[in-house]
mmCIF file of C-alpha atoms and ligand atoms in Angstrom:
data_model
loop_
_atom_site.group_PDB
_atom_site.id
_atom_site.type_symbol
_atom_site.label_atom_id
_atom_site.label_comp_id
_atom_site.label_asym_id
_atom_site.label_seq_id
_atom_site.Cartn_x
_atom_site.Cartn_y
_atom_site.Cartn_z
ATOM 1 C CA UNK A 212 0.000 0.000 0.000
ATOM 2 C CA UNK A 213 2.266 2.700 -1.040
ATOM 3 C CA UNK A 214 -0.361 5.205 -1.576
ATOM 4 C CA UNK A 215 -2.041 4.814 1.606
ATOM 5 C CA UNK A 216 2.055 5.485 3.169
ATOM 6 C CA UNK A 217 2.691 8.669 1.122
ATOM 7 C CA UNK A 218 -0.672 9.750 3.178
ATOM 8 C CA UNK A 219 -0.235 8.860 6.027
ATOM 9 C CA UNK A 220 3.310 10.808 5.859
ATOM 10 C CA UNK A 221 1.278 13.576 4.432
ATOM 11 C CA UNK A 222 -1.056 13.562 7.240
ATOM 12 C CA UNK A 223 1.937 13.301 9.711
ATOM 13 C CA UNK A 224 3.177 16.333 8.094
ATOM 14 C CA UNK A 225 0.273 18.525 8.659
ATOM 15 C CA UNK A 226 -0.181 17.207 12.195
ATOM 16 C CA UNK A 227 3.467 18.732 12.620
ATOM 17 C CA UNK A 228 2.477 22.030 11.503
ATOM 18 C CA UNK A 229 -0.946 22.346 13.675
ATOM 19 C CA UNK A 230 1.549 21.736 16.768
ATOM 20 C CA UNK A 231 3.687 24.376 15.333
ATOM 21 C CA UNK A 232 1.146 27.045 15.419
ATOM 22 C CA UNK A 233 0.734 26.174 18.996
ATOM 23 C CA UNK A 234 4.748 26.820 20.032
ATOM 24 C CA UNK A 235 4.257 30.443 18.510
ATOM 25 C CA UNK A 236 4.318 33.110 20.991
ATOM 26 C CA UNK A 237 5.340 36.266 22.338
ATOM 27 C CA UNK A 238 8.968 37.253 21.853
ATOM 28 C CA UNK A 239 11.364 40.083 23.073
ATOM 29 C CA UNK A 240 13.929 42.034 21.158
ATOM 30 C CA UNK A 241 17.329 41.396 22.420
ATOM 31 C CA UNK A 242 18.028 44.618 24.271
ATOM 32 C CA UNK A 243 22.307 44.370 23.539
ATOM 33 C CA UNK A 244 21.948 44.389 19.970
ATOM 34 C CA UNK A 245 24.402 46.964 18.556
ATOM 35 C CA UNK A 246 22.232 47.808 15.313
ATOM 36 C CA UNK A 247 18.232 48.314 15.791
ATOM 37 C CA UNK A 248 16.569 45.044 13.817
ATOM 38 C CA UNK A 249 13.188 45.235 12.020
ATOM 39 C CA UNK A 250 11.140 42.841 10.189
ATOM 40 C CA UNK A 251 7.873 43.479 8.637
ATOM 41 C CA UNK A 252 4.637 41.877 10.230
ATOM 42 C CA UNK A 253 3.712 39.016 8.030
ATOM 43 C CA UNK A 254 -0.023 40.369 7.874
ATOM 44 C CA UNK A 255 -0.143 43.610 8.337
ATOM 45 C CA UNK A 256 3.243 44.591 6.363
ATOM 46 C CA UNK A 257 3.568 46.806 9.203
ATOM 47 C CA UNK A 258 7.369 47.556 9.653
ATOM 48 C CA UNK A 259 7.824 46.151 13.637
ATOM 49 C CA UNK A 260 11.601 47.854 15.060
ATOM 50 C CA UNK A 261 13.522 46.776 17.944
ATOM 51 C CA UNK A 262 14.205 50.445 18.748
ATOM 52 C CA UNK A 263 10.407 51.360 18.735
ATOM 53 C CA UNK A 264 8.797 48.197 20.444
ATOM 54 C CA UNK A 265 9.866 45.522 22.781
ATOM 55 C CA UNK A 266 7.625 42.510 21.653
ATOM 56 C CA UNK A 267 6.957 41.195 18.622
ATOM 57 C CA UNK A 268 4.993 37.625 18.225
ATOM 58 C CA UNK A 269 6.757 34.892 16.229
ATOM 59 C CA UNK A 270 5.643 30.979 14.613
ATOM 60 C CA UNK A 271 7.402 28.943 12.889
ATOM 61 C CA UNK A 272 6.646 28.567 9.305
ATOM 62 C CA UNK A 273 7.525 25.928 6.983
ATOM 63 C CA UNK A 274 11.260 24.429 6.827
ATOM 64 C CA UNK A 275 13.339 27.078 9.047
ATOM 65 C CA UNK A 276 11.931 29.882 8.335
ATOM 66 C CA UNK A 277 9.350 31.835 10.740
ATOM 67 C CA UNK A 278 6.888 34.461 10.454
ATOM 68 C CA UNK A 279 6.603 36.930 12.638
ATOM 69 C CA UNK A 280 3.569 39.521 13.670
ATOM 70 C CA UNK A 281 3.618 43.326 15.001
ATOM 71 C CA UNK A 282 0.731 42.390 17.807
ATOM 72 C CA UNK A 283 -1.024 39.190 18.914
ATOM 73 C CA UNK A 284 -4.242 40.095 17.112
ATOM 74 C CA UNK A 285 -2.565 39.363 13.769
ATOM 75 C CA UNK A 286 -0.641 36.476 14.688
ATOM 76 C CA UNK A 287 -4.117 35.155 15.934
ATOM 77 C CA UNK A 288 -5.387 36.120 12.856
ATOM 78 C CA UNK A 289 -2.834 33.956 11.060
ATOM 79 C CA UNK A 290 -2.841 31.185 13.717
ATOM 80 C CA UNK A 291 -6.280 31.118 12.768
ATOM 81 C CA UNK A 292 -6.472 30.881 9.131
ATOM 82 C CA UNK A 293 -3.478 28.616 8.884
ATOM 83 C CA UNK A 294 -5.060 26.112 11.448
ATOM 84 C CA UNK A 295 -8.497 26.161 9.453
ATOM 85 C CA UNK A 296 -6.183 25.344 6.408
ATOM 86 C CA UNK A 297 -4.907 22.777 7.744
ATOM 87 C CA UNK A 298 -7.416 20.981 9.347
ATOM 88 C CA UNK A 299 -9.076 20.993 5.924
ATOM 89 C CA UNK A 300 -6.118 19.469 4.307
ATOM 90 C CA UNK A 301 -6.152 16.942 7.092
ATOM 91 C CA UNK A 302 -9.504 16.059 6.267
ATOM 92 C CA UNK A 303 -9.214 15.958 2.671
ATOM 93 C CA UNK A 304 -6.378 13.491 3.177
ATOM 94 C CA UNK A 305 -8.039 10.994 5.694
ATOM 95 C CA UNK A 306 -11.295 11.126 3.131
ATOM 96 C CA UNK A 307 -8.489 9.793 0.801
ATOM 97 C CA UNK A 308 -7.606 7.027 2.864
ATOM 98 C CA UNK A 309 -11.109 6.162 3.224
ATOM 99 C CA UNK A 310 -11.703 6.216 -0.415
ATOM 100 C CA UNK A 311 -8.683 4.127 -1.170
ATOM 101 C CA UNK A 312 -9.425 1.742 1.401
ATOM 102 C CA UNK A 313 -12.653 0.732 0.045
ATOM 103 C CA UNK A 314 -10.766 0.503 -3.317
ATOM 104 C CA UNK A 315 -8.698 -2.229 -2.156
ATOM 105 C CA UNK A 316 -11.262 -3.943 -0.222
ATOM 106 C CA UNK A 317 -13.697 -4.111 -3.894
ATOM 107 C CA UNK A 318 -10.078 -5.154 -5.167
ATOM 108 C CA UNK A 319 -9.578 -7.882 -2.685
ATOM 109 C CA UNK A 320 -13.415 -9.484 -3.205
ATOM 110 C CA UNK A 321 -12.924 -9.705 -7.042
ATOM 111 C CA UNK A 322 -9.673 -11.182 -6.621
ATOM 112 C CA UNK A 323 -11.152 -14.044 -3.925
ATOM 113 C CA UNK A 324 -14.009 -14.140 -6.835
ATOM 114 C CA UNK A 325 -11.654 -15.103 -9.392
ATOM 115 C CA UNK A 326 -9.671 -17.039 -7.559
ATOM 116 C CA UNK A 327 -12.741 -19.076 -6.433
ATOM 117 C CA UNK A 328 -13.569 -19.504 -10.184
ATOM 118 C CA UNK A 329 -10.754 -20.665 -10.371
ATOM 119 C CA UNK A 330 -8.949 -18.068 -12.867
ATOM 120 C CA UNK A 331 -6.038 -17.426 -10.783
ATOM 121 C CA UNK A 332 -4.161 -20.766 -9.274
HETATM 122 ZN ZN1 ZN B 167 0.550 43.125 11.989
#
């Protein structure tokens, strides 16, 4: 059943991202830095300094990257939409595994059917 693996490491893959929405969080600018830092907020575009602000909010993104937010409301906003996103993918992919799983089981009858009939040795 190699479709029903590449799936289930698909489905493994999204669970991995849903707990990485929940180990975003608040996050302080280093106070030593020598040369102010800024980023823009990945929802707003709002340009977020370390010399204006002391918090920014942060969650990891795909591979190493991570986004980061201005305020919590937008990286609830995110949070929010991503997890929807994802549950829906998650979904999508376990109504896969249903589907294919009744596949194989209409596959497995015919082939006891032939095999009774004695087609198949
Ligand atoms: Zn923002």
């Amino acid at each position: 059943m190699d479709l029903d693996f590449n799936l289930m490491m698909e489905l493994t893959e999204i669970e991995l991202r849903l707990k990485g929405l929940d180990e975003g969080g608040k996050k302080y600018f280093k106070k030593d830095m020598t040369r102010p830092w800024s980023f823009k907020c990945s929802l707003c575009e709002k340009r977020v300094g370390s010399n204006k602000v002391d918090e920014y909010w942060s969650m990891p993104s795909t591979g190493y990257d991570r986004y980061r937010f201005c305020s919590k409301e937008c990286a609830d906003c995110y949070s929010k939409a991503r997890k929807n996103e994802l549950l829906a993918q998650r979904k999508q992919v376990m109504q896969n595994r249903k589907l294919l799983r009744e596949f194989y089981k209409e596959a497995e009858r015919r082939y006891m059917e032939v095999k009774r009939g004695g087609w198949v040795s």
